[in-house]
Tab-separated table of C-alpha atoms in Angstrom:
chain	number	residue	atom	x	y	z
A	70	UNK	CA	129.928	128.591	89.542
A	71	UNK	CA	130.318	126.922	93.253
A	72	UNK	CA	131.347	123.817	93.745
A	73	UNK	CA	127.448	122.674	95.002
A	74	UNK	CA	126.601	123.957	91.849
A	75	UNK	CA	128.969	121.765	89.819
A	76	UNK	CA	127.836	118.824	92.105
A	77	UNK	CA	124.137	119.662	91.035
A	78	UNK	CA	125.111	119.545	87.273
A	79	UNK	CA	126.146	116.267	87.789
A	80	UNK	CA	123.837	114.330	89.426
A	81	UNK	CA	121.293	112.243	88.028
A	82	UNK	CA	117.842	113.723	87.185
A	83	UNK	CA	115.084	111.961	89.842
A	84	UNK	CA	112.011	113.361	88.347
A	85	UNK	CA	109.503	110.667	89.503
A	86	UNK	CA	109.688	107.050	90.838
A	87	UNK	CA	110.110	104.244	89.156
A	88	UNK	CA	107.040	103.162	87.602
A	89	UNK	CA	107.649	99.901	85.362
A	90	UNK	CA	110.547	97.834	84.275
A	91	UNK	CA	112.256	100.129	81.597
A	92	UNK	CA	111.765	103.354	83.484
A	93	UNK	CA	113.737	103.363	86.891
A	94	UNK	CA	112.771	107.165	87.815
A	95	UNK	CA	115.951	108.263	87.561
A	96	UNK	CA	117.162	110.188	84.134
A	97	UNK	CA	120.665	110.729	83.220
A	98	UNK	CA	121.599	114.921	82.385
A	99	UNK	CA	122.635	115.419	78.677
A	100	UNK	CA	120.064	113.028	77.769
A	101	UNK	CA	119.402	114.915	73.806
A	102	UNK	CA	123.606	113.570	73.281
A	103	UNK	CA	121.969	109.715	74.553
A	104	UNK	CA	119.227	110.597	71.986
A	105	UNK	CA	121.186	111.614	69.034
A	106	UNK	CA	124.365	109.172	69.536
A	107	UNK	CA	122.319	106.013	70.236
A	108	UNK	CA	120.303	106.769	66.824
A	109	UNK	CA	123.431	107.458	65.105
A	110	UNK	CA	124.468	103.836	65.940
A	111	UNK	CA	121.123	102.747	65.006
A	112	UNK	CA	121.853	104.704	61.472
A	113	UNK	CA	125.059	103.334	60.894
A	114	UNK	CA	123.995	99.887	61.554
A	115	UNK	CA	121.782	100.075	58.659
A	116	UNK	CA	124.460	100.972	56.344
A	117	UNK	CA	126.725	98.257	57.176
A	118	UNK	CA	123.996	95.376	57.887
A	119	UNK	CA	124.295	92.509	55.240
A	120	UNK	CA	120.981	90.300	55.041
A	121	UNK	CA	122.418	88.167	52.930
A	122	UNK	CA	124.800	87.450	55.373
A	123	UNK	CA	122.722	87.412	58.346
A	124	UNK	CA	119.927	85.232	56.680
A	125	UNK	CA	122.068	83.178	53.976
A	126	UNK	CA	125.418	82.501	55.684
A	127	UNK	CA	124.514	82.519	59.546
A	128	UNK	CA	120.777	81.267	59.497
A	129	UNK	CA	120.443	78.978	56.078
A	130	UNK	CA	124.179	77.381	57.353
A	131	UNK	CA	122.539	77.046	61.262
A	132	UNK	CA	119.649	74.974	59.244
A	133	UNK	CA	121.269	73.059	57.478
A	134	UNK	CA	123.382	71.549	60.398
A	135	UNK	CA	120.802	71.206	62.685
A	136	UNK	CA	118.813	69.550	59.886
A	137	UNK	CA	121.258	67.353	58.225
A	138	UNK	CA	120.343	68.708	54.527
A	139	UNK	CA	119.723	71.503	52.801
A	140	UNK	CA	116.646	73.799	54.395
A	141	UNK	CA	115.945	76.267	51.754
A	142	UNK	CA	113.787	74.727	49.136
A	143	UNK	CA	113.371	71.443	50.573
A	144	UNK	CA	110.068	69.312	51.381
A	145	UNK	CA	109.323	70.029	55.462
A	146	UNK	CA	107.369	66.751	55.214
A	147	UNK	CA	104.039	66.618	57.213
A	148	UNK	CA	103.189	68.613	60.758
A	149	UNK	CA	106.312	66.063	62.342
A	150	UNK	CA	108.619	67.757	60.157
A	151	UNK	CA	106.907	70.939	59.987
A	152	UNK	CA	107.346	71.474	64.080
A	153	UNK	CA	111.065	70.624	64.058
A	154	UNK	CA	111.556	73.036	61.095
A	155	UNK	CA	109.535	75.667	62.567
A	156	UNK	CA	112.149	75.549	65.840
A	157	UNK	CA	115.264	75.066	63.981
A	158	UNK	CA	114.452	77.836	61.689
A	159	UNK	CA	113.915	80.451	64.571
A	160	UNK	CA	117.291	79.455	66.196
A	161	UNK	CA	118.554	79.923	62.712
A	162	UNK	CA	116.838	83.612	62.934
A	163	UNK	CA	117.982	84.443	66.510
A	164	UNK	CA	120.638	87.378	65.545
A	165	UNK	CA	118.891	90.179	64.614
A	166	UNK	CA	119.123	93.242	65.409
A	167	UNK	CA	115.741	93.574	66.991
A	168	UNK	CA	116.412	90.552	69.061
A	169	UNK	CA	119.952	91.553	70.345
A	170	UNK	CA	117.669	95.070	70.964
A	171	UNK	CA	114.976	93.489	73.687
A	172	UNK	CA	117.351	91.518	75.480
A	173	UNK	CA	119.593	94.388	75.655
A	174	UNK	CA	117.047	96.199	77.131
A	175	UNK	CA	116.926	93.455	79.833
A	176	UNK	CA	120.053	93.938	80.986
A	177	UNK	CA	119.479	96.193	83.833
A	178	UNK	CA	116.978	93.030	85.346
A	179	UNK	CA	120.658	91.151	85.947
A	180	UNK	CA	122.114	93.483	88.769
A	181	UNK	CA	118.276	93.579	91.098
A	182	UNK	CA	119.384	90.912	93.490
A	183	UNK	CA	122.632	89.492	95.531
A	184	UNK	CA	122.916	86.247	95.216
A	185	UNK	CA	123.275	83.914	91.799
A	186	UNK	CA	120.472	82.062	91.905
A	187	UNK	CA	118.106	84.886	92.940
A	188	UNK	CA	119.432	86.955	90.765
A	189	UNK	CA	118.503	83.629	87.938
A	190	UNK	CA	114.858	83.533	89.158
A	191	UNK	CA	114.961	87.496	88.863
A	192	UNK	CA	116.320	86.843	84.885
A	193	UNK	CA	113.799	84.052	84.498
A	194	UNK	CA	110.680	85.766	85.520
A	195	UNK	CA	110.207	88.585	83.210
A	196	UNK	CA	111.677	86.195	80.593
A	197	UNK	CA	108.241	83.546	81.243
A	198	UNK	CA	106.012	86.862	80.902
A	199	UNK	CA	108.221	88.120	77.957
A	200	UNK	CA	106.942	84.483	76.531
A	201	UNK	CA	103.302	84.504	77.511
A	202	UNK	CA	103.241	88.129	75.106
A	203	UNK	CA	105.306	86.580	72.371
A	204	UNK	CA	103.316	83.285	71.911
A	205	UNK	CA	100.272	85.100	72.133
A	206	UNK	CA	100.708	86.749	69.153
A	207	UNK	CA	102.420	84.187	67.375
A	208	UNK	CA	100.015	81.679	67.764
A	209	UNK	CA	97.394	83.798	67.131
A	210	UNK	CA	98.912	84.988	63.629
A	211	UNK	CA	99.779	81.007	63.324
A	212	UNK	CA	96.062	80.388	62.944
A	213	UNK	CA	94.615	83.032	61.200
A	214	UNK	CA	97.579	81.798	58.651
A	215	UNK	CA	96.521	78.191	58.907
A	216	UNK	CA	93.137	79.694	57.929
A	217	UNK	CA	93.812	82.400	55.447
A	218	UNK	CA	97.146	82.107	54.666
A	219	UNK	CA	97.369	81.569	51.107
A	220	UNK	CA	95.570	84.687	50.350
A	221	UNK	CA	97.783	87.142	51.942
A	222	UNK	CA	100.879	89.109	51.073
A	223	UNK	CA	103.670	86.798	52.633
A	224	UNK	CA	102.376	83.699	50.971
A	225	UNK	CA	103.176	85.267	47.397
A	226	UNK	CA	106.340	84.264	45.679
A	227	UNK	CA	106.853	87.040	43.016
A	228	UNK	CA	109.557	88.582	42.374
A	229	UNK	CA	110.551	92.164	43.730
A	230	UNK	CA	110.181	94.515	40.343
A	231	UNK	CA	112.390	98.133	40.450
A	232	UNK	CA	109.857	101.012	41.135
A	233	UNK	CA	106.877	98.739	42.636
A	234	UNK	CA	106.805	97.856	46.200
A	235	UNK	CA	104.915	94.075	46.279
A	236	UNK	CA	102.031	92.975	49.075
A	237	UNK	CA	104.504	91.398	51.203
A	238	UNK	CA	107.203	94.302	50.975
A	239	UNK	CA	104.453	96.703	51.661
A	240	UNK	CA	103.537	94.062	54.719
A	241	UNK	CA	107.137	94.103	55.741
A	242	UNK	CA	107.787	98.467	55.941
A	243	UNK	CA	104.256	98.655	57.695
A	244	UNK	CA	105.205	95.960	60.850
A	245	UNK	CA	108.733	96.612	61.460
A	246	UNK	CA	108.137	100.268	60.988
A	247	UNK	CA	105.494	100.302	63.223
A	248	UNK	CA	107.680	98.374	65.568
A	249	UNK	CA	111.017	100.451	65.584
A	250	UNK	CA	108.832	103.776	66.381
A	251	UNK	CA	107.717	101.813	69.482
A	252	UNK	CA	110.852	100.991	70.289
A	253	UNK	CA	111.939	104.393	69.876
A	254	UNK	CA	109.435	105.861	71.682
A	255	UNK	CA	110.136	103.125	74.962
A	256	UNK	CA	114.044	104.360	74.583
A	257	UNK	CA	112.397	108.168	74.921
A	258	UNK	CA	110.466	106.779	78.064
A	259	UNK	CA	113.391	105.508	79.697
A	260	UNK	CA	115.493	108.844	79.645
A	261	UNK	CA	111.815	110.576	80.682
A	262	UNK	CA	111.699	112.299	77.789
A	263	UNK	CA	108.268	111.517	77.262
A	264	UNK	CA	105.615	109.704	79.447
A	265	UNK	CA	106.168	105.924	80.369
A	266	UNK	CA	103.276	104.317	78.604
A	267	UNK	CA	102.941	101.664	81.362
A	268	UNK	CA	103.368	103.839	84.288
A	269	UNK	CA	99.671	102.996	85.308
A	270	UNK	CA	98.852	99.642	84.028
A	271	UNK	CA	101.921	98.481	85.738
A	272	UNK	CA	100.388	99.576	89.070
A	273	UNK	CA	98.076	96.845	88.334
A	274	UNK	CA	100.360	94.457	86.724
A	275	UNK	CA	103.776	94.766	87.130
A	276	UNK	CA	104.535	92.474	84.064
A	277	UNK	CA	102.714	94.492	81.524
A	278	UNK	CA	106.134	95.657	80.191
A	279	UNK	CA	107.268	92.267	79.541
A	280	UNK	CA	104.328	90.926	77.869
A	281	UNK	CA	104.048	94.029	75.444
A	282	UNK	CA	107.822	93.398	74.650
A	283	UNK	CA	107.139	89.774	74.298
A	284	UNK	CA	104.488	90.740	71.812
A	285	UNK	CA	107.339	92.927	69.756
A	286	UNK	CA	109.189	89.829	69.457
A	287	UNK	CA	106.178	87.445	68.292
A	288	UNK	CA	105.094	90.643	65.939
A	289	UNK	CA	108.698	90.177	64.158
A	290	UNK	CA	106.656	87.375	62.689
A	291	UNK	CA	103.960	89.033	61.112
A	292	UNK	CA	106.467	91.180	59.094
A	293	UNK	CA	109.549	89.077	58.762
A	294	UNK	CA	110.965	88.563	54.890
A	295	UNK	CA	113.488	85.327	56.173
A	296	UNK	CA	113.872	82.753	53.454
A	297	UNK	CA	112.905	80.115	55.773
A	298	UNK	CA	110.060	81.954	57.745
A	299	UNK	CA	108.364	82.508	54.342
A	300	UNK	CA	109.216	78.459	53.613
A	301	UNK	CA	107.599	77.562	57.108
A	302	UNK	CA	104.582	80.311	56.438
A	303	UNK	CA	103.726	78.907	52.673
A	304	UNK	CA	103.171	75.458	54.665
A	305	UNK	CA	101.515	76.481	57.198
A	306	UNK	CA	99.074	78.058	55.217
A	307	UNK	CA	98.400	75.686	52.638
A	308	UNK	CA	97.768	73.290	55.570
A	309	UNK	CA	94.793	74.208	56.171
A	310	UNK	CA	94.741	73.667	60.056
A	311	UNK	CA	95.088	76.429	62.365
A	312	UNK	CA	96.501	74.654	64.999
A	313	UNK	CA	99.497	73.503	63.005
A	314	UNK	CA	99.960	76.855	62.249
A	315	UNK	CA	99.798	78.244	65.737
A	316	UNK	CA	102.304	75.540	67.121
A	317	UNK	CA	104.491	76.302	64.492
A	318	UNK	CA	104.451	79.912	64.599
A	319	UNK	CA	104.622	79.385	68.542
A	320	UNK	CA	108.083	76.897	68.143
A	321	UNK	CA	109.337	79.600	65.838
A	322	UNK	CA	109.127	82.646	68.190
A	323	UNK	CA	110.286	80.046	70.714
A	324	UNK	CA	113.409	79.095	68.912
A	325	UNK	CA	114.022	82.950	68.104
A	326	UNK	CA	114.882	83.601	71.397
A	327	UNK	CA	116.097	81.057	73.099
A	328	UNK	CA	120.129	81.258	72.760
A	329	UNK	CA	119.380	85.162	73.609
A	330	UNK	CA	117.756	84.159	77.113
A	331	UNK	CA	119.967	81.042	77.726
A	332	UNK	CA	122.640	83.989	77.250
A	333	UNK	CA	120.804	86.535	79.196
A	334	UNK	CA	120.734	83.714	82.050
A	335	UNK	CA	124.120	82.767	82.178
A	336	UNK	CA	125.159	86.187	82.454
A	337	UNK	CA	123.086	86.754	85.139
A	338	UNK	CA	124.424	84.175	87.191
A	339	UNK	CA	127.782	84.782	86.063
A	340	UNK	CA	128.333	88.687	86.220
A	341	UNK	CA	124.712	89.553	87.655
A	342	UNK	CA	127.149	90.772	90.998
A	343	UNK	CA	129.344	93.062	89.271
A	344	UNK	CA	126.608	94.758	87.108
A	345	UNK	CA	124.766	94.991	90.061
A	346	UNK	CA	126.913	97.111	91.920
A	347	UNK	CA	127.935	98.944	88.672
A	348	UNK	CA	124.414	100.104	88.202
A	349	UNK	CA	124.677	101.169	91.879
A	350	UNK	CA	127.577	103.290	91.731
A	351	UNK	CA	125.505	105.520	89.072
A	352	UNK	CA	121.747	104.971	88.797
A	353	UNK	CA	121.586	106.491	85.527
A	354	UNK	CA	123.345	103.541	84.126
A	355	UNK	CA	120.246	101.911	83.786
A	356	UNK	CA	118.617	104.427	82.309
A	357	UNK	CA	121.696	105.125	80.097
A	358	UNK	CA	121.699	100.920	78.871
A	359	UNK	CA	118.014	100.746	78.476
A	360	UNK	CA	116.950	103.299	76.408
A	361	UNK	CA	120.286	103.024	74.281
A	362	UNK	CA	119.152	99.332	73.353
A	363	UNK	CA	115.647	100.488	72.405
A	364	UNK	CA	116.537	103.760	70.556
A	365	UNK	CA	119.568	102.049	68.700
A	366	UNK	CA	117.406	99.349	67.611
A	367	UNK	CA	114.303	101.419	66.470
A	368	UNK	CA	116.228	103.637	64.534
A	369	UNK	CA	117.500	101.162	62.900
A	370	UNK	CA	114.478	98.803	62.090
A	371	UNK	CA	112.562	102.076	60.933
A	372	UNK	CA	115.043	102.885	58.673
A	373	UNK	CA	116.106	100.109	57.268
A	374	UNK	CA	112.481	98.615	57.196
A	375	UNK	CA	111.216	101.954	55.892
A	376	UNK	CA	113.662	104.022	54.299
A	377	UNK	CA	116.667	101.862	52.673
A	378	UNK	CA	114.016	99.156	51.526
A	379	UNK	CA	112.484	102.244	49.350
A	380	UNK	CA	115.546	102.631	48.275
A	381	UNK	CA	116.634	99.095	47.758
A	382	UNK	CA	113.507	99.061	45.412
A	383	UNK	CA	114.553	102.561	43.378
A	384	UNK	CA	111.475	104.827	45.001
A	385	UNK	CA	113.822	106.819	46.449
A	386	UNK	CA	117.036	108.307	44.518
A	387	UNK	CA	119.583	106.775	47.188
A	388	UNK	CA	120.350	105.575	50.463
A	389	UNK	CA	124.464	105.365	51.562
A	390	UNK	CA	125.440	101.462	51.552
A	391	UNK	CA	128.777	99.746	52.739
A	392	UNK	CA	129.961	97.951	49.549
A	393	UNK	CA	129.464	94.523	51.039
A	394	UNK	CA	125.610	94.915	51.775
């Protein structure tokens, strides 16, 4: 082989331009190994991932402090109480792996511009449209919950039985499932595997990309099992008033997110130069970081949403568990 040969092997794959925020237009070679190693991560996160710990020790002991009693169980007290509980709870529910996932996928956003604050207004904008998708959806499942809440799955308090799968559980594997084959398939996009979904729409608007992720987060919502959610939901919907329940479901989504984009923030301004020109020494860095975020994190809420809760409830024979899960 020649050495312009070797040279060729090595260089990035430019097989179109870039044509929205998580596909820059230039694919990385080997890009089955990104594939199969960031779903292997994704895989082994669900074998070592404690909810108890995640909800119970990080998130109930988060509530309780910024409460000053205990959360679980107690009496939120009227729509006053009901909005502060609502945000405190979603801080308390900001490290998942889903969450860790979008912002991840931001990453690449840090390194566009030169200087600190530019490159802060650069971090800030596509956060603001992230928002506009998430509240959308979270205040629109607020109301319908204010309306109809206490017939639907997540409202019901019974207990999980061996060989059934309840309403809610059912509710649960159907969202997040749905959710981590998106995010799969937007990893996939990235490394131009398969077509960018937003390649045209974003012709037209730019921040299409955002808002659909922003609607990802508020959909987390809509499935999500958390102690304190399901507290905050049950509340909601015997309220009786959609707007309650679309201000709280709002505050919730809003609290979910914001330590990851007060983090995503000070990064940029504090190491937005050198990941700039780190993604500028290879382009297919951001390629690389984007779709590892996304596939890692869809494998991971697919199976553990879909697969290890069927086993968790004895439908299927077995699913491989570190012993402190």
């Amino acid at each position: 082989m020649s050495s312009s040969d070797i040279r060729q092997a090595r260089e990035p794959v430019a097989d179109q331009a870039s044509t929205s925020t998580f596909v820059s237009g230039v694919f990385p070679r080997r890009r089955g190994l990104i594939v199969g190693l960031s779903a292997l991560v994704g895989f082994l996160l669900t074998v070592v991932w404690s909810a108890k710990f995640v909800d119970s020790t990080i998130g109930d002991s988060i509530a309780d402090t910024m409460l000053g009693h205990t959360a679980k169980g107690a009496e939120i007290g009227g729509i006053a109480g009901g909005i502060a509980f609502a945000f405190v709870t979603g801080l308390a529910g900001t490290f998942t792996a889903c969450n860790i996932a979008v912002f991840g996928a931001m990453t690449p956003i840090l390194g566009t511009t030169t200087t600190r604050w530019s490159r802060v207004r650069a971090t800030l904008r596509p956060l603001l449209w992230l928002s506009v998708g998430m509240t959308a959806v979270s205040a629109t499942y607020g109301a319908l919950v204010g309306l109809v809440g206490t017939s639907m799955p997540q409202f019901s308090t019974a207990k999980n039985v061996a060989g059934t799968l309840s309403g809610r559980s059912v509710q649960s594997m159907v969202v997040f499932g749905l959710i981590g084959l998106t995010m799969v398939y937007l990893g996939l996009a990235a490394l131009g595997i398969v077509r960018d979904p937003f390649a045209k729409l974003s012709q037209r608007f730019p921040n299409a990309p955002m808002v659909f992720m922003g609607a990802l987060v508020g959909g987390f919502l809509i499935g999500r099992p958390f102690g304190l959610f399901r507290q905050l939901f049950r509340d909601a919907a015997e309220s009786g008033n959609p707007l309650y329940g679309a201000a709280a479901f709002t505050l919730q989504s809003l609290g979910n997110i914001l330590i990851m984009a007060v983090l995503l923030l000070l990064t940029s301004a504090v190491l937005g130069g050198q990941l700039r020109h780190w993604f500028a020494a290879d382009p297919r860095r951001m390629a690389i970081v984007t779709a590892s975020a996304l596939i890692a994190a869809g494998v991971f809420t697919f199976l553990y949403w879909d697969v290890r809760l069927l086993a968790g409830r004895g439908i299927l024979p077995w699913y491989p568990l570190a012993p402190w899960t």
